[in-house]
PDB file of N, CA and C in Angstrom:
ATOM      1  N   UNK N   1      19.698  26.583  44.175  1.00 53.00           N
ATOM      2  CA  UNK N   1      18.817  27.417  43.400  1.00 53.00           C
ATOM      3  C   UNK N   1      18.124  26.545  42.361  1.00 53.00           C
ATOM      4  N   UNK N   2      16.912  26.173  42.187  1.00 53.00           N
ATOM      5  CA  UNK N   2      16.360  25.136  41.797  1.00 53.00           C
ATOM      6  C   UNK N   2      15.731  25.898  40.590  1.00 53.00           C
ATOM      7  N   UNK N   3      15.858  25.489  39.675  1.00 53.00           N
ATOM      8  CA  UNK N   3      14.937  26.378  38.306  1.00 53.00           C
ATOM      9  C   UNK N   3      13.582  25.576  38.104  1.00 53.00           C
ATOM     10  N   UNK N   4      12.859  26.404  37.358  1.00 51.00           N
ATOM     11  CA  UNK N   4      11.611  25.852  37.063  1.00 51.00           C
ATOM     12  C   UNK N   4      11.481  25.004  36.448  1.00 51.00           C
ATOM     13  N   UNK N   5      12.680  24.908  35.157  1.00 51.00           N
ATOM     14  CA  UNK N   5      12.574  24.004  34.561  1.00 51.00           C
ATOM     15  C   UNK N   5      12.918  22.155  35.063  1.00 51.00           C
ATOM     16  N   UNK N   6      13.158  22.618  35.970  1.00 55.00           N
ATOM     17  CA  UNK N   6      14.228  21.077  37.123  1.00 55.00           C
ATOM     18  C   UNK N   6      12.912  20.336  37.499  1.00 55.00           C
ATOM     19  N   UNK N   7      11.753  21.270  38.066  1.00 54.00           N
ATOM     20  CA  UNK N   7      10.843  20.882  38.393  1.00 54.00           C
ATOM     21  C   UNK N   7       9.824  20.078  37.481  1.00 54.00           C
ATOM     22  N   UNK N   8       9.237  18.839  38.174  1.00 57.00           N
ATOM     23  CA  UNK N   8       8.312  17.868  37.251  1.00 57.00           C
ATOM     24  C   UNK N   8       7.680  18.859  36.115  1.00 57.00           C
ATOM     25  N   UNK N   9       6.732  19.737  36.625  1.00 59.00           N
ATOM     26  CA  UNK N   9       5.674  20.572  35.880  1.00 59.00           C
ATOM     27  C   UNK N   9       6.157  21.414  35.219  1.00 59.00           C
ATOM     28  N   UNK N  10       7.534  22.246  35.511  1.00 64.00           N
ATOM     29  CA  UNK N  10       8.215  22.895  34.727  1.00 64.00           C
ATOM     30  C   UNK N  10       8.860  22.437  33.570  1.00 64.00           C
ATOM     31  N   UNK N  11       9.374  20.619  34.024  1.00 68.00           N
ATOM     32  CA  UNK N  11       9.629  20.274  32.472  1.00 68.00           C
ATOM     33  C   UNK N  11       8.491  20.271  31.558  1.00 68.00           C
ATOM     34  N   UNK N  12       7.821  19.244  31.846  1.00 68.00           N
ATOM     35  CA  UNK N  12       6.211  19.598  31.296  1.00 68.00           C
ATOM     36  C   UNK N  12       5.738  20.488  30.427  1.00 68.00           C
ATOM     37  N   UNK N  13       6.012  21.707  30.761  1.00 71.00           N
ATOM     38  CA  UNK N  13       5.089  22.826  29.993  1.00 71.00           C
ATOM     39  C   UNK N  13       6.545  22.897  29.228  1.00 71.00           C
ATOM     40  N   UNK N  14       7.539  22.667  29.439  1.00 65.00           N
ATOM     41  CA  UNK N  14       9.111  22.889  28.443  1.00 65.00           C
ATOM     42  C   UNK N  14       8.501  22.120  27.504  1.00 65.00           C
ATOM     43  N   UNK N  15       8.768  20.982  27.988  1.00 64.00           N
ATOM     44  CA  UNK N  15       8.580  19.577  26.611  1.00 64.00           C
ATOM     45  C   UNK N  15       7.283  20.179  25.585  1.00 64.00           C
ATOM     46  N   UNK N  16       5.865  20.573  26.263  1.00 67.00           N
ATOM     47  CA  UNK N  16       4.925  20.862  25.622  1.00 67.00           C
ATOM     48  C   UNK N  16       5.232  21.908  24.568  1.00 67.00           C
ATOM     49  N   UNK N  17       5.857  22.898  25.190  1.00 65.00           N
ATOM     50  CA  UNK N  17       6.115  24.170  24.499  1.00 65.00           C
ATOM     51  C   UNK N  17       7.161  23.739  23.113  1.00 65.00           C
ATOM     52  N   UNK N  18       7.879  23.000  23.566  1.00 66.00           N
ATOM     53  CA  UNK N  18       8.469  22.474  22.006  1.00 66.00           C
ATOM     54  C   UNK N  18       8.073  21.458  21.818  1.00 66.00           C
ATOM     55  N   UNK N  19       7.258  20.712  22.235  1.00 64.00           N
ATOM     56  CA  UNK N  19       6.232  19.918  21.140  1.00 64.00           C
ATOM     57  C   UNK N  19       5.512  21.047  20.318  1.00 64.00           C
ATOM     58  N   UNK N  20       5.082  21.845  20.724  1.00 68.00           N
ATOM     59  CA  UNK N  20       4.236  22.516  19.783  1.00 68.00           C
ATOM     60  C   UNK N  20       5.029  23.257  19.152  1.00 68.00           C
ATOM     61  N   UNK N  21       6.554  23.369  19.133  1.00 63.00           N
ATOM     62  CA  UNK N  21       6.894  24.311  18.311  1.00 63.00           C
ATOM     63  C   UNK N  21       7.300  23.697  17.027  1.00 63.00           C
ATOM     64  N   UNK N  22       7.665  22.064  17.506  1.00 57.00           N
ATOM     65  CA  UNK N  22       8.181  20.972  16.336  1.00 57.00           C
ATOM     66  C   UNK N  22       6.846  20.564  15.385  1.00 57.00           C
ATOM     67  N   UNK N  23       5.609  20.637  15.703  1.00 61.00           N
ATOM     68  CA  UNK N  23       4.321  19.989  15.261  1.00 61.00           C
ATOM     69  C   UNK N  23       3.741  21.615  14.421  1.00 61.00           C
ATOM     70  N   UNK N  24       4.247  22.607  14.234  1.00 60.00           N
ATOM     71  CA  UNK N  24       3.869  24.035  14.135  1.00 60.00           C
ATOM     72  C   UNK N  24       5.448  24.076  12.934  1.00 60.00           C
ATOM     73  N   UNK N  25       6.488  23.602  13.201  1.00 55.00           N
ATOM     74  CA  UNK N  25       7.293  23.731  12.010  1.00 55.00           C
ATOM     75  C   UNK N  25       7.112  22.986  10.629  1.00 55.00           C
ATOM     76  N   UNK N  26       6.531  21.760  11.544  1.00 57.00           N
ATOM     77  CA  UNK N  26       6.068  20.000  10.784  1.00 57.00           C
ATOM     78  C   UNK N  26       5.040  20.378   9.521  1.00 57.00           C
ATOM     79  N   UNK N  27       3.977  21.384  10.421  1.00 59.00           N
ATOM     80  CA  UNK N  27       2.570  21.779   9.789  1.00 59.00           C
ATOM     81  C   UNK N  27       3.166  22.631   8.740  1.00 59.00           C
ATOM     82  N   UNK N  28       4.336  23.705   8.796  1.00 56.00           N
ATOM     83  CA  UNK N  28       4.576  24.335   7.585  1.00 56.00           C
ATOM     84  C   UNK N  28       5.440  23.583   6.416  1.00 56.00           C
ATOM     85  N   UNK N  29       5.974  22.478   7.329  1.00 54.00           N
ATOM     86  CA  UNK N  29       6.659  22.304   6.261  1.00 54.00           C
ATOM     87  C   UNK N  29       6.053  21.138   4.787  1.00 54.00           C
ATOM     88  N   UNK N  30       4.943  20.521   5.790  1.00 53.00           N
ATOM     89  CA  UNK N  30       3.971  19.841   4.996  1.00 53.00           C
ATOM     90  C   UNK N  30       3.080  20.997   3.880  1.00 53.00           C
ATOM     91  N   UNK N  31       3.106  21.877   4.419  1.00 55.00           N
ATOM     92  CA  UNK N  31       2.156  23.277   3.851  1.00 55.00           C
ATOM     93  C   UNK N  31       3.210  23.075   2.604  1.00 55.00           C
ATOM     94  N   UNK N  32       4.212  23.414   2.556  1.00 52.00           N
ATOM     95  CA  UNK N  32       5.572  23.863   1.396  1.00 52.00           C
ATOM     96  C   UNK N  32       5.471  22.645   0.603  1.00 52.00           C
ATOM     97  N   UNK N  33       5.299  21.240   0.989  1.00 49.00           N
ATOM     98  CA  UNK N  33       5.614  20.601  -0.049  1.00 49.00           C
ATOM     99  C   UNK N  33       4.272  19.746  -0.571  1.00 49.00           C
ATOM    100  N   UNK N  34       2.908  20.533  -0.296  1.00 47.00           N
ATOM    101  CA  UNK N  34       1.690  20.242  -0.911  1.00 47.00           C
ATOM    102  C   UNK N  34       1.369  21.337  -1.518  1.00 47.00           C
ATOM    103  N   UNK N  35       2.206  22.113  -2.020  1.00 47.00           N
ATOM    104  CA  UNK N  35       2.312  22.829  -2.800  1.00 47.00           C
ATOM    105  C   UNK N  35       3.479  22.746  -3.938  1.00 47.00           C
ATOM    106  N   UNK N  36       4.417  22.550  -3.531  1.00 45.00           N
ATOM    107  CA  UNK N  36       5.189  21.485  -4.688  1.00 45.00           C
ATOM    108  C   UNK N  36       4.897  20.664  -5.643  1.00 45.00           C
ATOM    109  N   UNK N  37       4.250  19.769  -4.705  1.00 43.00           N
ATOM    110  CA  UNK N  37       3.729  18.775  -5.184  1.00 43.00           C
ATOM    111  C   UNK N  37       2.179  18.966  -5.903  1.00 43.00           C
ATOM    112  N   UNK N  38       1.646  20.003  -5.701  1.00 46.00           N
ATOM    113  CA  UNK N  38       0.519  20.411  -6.904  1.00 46.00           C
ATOM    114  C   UNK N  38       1.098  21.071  -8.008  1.00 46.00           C
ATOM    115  N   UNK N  39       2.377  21.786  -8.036  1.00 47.00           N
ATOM    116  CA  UNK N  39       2.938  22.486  -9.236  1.00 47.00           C
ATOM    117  C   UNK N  39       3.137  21.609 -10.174  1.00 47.00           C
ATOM    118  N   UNK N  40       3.795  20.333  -9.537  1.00 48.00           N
ATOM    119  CA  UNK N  40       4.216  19.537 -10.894  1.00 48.00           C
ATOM    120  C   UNK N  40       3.605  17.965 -10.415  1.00 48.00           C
ATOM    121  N   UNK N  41       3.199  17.583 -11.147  1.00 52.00           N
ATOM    122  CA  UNK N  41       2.243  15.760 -11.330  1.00 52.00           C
ATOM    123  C   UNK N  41       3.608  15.314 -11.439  1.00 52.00           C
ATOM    124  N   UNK N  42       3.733  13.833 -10.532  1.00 51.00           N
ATOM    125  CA  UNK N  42       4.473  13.246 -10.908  1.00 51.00           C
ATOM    126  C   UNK N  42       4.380  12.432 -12.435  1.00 51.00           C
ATOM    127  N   UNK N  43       3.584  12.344 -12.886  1.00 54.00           N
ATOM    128  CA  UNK N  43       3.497  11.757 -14.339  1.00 54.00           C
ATOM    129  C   UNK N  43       4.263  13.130 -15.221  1.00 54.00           C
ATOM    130  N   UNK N  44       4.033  14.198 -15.380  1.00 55.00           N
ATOM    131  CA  UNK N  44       4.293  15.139 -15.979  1.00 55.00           C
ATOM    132  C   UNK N  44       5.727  15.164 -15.624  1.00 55.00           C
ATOM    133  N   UNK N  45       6.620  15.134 -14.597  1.00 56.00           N
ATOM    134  CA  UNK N  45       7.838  14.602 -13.882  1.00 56.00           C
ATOM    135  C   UNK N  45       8.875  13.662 -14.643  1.00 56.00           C
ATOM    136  N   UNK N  46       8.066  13.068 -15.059  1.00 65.00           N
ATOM    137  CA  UNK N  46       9.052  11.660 -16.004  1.00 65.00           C
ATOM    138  C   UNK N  46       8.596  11.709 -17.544  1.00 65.00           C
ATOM    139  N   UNK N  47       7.781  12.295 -17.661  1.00 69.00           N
ATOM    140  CA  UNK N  47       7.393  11.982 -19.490  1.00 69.00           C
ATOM    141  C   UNK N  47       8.499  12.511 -19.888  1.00 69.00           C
ATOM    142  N   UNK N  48       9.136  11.793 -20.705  1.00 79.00           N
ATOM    143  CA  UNK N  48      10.262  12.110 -21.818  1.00 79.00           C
ATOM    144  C   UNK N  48       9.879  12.465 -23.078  1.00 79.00           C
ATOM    145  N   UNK N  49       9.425  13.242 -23.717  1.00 80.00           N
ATOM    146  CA  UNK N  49       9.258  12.748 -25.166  1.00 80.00           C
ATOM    147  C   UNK N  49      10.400  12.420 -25.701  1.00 80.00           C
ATOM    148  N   UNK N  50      11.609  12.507 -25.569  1.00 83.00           N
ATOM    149  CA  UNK N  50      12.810  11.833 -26.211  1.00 83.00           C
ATOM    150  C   UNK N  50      13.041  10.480 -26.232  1.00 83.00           C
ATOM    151  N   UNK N  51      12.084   9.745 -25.428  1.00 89.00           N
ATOM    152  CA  UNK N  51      12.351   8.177 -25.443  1.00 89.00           C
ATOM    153  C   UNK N  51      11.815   7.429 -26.977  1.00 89.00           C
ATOM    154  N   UNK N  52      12.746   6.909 -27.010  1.00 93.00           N
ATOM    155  CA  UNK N  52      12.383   5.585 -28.133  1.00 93.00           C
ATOM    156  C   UNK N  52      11.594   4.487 -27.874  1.00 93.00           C
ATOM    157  N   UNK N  53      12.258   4.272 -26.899  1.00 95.00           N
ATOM    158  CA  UNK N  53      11.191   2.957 -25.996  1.00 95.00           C
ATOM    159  C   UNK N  53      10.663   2.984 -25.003  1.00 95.00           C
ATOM    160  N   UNK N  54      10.147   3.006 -24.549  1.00 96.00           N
ATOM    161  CA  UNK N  54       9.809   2.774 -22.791  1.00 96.00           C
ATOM    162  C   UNK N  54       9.345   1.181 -21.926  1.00 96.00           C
ATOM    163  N   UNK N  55       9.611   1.202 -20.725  1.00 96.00           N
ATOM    164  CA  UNK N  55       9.245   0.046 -19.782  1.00 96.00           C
ATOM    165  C   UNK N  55       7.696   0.189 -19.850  1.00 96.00           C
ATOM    166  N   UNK N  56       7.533  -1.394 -19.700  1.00 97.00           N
ATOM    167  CA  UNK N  56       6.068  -1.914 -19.964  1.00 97.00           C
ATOM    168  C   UNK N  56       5.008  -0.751 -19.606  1.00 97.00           C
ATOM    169  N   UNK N  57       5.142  -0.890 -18.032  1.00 97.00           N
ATOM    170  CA  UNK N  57       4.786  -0.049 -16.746  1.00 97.00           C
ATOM    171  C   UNK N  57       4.263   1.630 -17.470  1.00 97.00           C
ATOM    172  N   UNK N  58       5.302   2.105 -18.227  1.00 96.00           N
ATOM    173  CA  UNK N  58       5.525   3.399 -18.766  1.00 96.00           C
ATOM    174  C   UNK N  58       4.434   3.301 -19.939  1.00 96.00           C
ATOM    175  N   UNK N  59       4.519   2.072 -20.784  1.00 96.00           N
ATOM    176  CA  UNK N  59       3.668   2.194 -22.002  1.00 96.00           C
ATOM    177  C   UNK N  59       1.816   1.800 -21.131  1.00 96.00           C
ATOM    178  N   UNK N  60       2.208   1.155 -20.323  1.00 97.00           N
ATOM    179  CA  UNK N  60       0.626   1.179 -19.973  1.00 97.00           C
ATOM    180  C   UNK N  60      -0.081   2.544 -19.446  1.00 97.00           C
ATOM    181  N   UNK N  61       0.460   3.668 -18.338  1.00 96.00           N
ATOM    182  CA  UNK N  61       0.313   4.742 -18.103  1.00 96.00           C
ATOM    183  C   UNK N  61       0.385   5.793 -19.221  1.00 96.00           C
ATOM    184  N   UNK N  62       1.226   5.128 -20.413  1.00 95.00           N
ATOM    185  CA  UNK N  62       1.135   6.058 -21.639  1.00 95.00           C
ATOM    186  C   UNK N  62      -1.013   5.974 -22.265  1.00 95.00           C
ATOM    187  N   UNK N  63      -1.488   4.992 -22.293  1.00 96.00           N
ATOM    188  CA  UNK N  63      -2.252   4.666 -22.876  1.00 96.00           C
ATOM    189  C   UNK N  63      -3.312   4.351 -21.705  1.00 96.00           C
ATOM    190  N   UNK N  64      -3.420   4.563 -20.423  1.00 96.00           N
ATOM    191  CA  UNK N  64      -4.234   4.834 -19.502  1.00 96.00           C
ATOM    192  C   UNK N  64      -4.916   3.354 -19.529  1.00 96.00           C
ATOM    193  N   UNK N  65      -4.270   2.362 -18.927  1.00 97.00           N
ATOM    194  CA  UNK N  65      -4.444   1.082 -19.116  1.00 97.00           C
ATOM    195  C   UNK N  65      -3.371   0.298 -17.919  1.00 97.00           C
ATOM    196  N   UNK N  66      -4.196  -0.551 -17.407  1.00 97.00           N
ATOM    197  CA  UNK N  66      -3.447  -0.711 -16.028  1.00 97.00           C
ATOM    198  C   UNK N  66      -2.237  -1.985 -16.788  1.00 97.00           C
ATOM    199  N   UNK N  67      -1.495  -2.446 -16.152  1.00 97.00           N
ATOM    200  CA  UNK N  67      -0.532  -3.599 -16.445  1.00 97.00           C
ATOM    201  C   UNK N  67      -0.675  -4.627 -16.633  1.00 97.00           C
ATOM    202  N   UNK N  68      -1.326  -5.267 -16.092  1.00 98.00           N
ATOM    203  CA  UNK N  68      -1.941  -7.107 -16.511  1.00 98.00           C
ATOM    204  C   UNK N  68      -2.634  -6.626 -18.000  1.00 98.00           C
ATOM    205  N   UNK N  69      -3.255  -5.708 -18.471  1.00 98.00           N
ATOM    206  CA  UNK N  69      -4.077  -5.468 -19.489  1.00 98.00           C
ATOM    207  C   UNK N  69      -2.689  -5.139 -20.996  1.00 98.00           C
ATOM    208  N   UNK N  70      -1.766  -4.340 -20.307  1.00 98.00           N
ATOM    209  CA  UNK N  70      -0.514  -4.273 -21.005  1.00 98.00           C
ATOM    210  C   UNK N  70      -0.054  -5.220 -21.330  1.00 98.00           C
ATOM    211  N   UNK N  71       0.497  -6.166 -20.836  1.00 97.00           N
ATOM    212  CA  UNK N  71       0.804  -7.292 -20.907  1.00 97.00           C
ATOM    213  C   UNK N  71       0.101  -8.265 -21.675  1.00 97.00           C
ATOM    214  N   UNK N  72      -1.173  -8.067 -21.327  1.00 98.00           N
ATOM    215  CA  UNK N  72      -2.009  -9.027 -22.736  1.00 98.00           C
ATOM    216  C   UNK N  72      -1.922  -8.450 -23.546  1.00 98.00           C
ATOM    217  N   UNK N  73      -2.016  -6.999 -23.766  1.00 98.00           N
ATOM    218  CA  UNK N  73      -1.842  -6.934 -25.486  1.00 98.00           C
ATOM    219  C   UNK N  73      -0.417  -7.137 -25.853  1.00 98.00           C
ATOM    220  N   UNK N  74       0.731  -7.078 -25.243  1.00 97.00           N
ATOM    221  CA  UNK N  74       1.814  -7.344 -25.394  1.00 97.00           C
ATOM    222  C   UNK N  74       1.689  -9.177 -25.841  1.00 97.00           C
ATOM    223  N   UNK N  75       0.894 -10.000 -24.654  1.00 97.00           N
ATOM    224  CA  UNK N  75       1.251 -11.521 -25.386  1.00 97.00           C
ATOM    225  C   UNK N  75       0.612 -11.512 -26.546  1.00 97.00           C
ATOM    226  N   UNK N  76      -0.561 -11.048 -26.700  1.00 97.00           N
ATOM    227  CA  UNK N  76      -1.960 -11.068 -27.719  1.00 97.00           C
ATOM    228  C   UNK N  76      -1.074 -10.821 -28.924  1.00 97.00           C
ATOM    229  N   UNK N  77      -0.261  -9.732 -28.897  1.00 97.00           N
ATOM    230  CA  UNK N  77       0.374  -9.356 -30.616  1.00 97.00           C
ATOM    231  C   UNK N  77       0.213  -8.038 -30.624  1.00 97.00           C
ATOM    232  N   UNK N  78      -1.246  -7.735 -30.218  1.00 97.00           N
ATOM    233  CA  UNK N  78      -1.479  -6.368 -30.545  1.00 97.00           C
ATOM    234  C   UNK N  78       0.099  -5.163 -29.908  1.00 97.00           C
ATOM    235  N   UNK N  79       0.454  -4.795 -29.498  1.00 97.00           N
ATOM    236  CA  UNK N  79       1.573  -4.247 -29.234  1.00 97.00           C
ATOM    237  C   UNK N  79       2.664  -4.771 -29.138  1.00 97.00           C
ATOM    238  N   UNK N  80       3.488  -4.740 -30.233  1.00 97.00           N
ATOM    239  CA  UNK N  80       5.901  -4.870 -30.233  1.00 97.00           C
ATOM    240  C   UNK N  80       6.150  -4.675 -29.294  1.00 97.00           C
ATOM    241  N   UNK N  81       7.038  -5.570 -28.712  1.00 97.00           N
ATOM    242  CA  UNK N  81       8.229  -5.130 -28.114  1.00 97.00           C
ATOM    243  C   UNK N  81       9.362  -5.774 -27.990  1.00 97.00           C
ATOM    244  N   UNK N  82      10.580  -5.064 -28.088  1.00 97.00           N
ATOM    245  CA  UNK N  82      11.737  -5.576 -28.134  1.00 97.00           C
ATOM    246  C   UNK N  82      12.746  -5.679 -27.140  1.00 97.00           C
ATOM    247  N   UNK N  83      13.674  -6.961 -27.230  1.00 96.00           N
ATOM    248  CA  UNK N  83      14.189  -6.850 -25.871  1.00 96.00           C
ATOM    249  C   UNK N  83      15.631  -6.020 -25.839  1.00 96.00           C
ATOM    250  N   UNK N  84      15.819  -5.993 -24.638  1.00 94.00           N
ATOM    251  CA  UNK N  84      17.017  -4.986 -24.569  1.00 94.00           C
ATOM    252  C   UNK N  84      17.533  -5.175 -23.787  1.00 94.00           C
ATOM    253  N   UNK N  85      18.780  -6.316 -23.326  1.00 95.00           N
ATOM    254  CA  UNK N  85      19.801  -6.891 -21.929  1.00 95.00           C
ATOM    255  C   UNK N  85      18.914  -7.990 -21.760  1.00 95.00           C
ATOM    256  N   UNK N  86      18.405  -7.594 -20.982  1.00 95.00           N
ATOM    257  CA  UNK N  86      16.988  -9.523 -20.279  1.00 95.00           C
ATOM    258  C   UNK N  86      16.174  -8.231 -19.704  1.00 95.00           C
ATOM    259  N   UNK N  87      16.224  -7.150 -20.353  1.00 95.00           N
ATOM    260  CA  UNK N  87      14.452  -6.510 -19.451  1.00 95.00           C
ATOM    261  C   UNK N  87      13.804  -6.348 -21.397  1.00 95.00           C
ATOM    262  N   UNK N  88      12.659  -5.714 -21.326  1.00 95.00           N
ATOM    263  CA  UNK N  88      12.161  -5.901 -22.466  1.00 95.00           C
ATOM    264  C   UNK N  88      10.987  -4.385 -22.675  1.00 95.00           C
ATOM    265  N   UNK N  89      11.492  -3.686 -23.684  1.00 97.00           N
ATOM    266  CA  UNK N  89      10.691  -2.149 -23.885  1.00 97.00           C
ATOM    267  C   UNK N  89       9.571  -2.243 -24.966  1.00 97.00           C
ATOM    268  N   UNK N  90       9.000  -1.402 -24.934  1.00 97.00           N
ATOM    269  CA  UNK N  90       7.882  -0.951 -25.969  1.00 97.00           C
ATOM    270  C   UNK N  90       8.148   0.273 -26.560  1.00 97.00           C
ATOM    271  N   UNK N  91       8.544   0.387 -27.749  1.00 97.00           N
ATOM    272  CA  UNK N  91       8.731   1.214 -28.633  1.00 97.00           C
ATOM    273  C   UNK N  91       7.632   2.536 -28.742  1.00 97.00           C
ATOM    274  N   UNK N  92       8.050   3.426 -28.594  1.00 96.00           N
ATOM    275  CA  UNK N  92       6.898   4.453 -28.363  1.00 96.00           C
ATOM    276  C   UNK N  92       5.929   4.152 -29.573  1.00 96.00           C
ATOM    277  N   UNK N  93       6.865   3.813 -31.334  1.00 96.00           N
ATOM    278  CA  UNK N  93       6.151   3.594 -31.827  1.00 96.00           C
ATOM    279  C   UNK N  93       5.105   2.779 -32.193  1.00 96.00           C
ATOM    280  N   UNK N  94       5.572   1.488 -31.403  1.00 97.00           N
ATOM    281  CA  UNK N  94       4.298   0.674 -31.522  1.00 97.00           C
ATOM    282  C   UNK N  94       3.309   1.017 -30.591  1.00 97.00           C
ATOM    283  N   UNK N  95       3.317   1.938 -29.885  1.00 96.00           N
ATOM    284  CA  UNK N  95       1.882   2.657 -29.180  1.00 96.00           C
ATOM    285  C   UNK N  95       1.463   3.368 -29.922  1.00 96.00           C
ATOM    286  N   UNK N  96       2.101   4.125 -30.895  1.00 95.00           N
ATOM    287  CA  UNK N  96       0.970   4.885 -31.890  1.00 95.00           C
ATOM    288  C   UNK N  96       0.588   3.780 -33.291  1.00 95.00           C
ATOM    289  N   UNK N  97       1.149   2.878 -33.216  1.00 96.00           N
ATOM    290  CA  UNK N  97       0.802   2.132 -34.081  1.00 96.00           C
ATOM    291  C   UNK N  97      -0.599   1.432 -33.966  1.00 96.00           C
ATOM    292  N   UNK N  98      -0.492   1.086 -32.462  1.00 96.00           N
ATOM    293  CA  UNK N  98      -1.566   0.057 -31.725  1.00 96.00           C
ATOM    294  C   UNK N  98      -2.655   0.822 -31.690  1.00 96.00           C
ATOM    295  N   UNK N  99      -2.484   2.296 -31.441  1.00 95.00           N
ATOM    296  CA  UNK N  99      -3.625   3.268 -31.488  1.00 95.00           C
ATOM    297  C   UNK N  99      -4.351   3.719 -32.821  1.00 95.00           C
ATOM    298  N   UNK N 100      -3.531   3.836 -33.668  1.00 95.00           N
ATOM    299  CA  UNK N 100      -3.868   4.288 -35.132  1.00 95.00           C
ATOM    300  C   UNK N 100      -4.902   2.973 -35.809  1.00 95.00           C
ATOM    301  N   UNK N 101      -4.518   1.401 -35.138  1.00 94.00           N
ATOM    302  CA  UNK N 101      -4.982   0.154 -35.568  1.00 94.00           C
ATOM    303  C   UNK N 101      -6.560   0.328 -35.082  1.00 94.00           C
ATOM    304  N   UNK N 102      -6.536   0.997 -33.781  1.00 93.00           N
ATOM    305  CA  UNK N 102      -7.464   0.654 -32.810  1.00 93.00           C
ATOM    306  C   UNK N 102      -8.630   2.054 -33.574  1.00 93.00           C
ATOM    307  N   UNK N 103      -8.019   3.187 -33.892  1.00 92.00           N
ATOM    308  CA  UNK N 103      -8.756   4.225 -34.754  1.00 92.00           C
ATOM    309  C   UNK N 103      -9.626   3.836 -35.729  1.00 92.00           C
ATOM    310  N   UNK N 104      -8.402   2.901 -36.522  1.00 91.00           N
ATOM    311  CA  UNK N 104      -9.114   2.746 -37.612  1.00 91.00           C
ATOM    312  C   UNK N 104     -10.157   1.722 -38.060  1.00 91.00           C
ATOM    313  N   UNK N 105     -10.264   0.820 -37.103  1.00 86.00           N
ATOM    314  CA  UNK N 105     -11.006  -0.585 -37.270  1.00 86.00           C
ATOM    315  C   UNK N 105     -12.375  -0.017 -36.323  1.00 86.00           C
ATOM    316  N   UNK N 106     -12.661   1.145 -35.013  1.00 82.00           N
ATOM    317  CA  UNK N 106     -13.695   1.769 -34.781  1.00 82.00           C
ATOM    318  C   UNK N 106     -14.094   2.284 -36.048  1.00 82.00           C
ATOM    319  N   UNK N 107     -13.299   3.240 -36.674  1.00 81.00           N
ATOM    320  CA  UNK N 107     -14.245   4.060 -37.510  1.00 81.00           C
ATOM    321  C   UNK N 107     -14.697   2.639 -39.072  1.00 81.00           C
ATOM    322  N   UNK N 108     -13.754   1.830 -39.314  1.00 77.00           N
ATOM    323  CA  UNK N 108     -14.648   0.782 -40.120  1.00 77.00           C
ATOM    324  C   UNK N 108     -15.610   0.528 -39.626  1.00 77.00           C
ATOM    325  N   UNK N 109     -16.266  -0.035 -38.288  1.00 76.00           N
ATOM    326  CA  UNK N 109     -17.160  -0.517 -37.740  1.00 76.00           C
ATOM    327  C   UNK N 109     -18.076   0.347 -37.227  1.00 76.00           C
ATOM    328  N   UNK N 110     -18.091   1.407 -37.551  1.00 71.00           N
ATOM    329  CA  UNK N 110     -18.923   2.616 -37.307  1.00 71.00           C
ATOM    330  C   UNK N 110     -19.898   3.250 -38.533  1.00 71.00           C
ATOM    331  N   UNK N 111     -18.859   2.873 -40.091  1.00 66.00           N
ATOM    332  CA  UNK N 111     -19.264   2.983 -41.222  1.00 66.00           C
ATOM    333  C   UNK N 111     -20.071   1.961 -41.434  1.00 66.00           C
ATOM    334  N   UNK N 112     -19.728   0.436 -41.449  1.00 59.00           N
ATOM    335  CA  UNK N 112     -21.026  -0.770 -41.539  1.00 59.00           C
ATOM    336  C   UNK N 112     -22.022  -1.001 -41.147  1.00 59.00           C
TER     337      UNK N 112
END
């Protein structure tokens, strides 16, 4: 007694039929988590305001400034930081420091 499914063409439309049922679960389940993933930003995800310090990486995304640019103001002077084990943080406060510097020397040069 030979089933349909035994047969070449009968597997065929099997395999197809759950291909499309795996590519039809796939599609919802991508649906569920691009919607997740619009509820919450991964930046919004990790901001702490409880941090004291943060990694370089963290203070450059704080201040919308890519990393090589972090880093120079880090060698330059313009932004502290202190080390901590052998990695090395930026004090939240010297980002409002660096900003308040950067405020105030526009608005001098805006007055002259």
């Amino acid at each position: 007694m030979a089933d349909v499914a035994d047969s070449p063409e009968g597997s065929r439309e099997a395999l197809s039929s759950r291909r499309e049922g795996v590519e039809t679960l796939i599609g919802d389940q991508t649906r569920q988590l691009s919607v997740v993933r619009t509820d919450i930003s991964p930046s919004d995800a990790d901001f702490d305001p409880t941090l004291l310090a943060v990694r370089v990486e963290e203070a450059a995304r704080r201040l919308s400034i890519g990393r090589t640019t972090m880093y120079a103001l880090i060698r330059d002077g313009a932004v502290q930081t202190v080390p901590i084990g052998r990695s090395r943080r930026v004090p939240v406060q010297a980002l409002n420091d660096y900003l308040a510097q950067r405020m105030q020397s526009r608005s001098k040069n805006a007055v002259a």
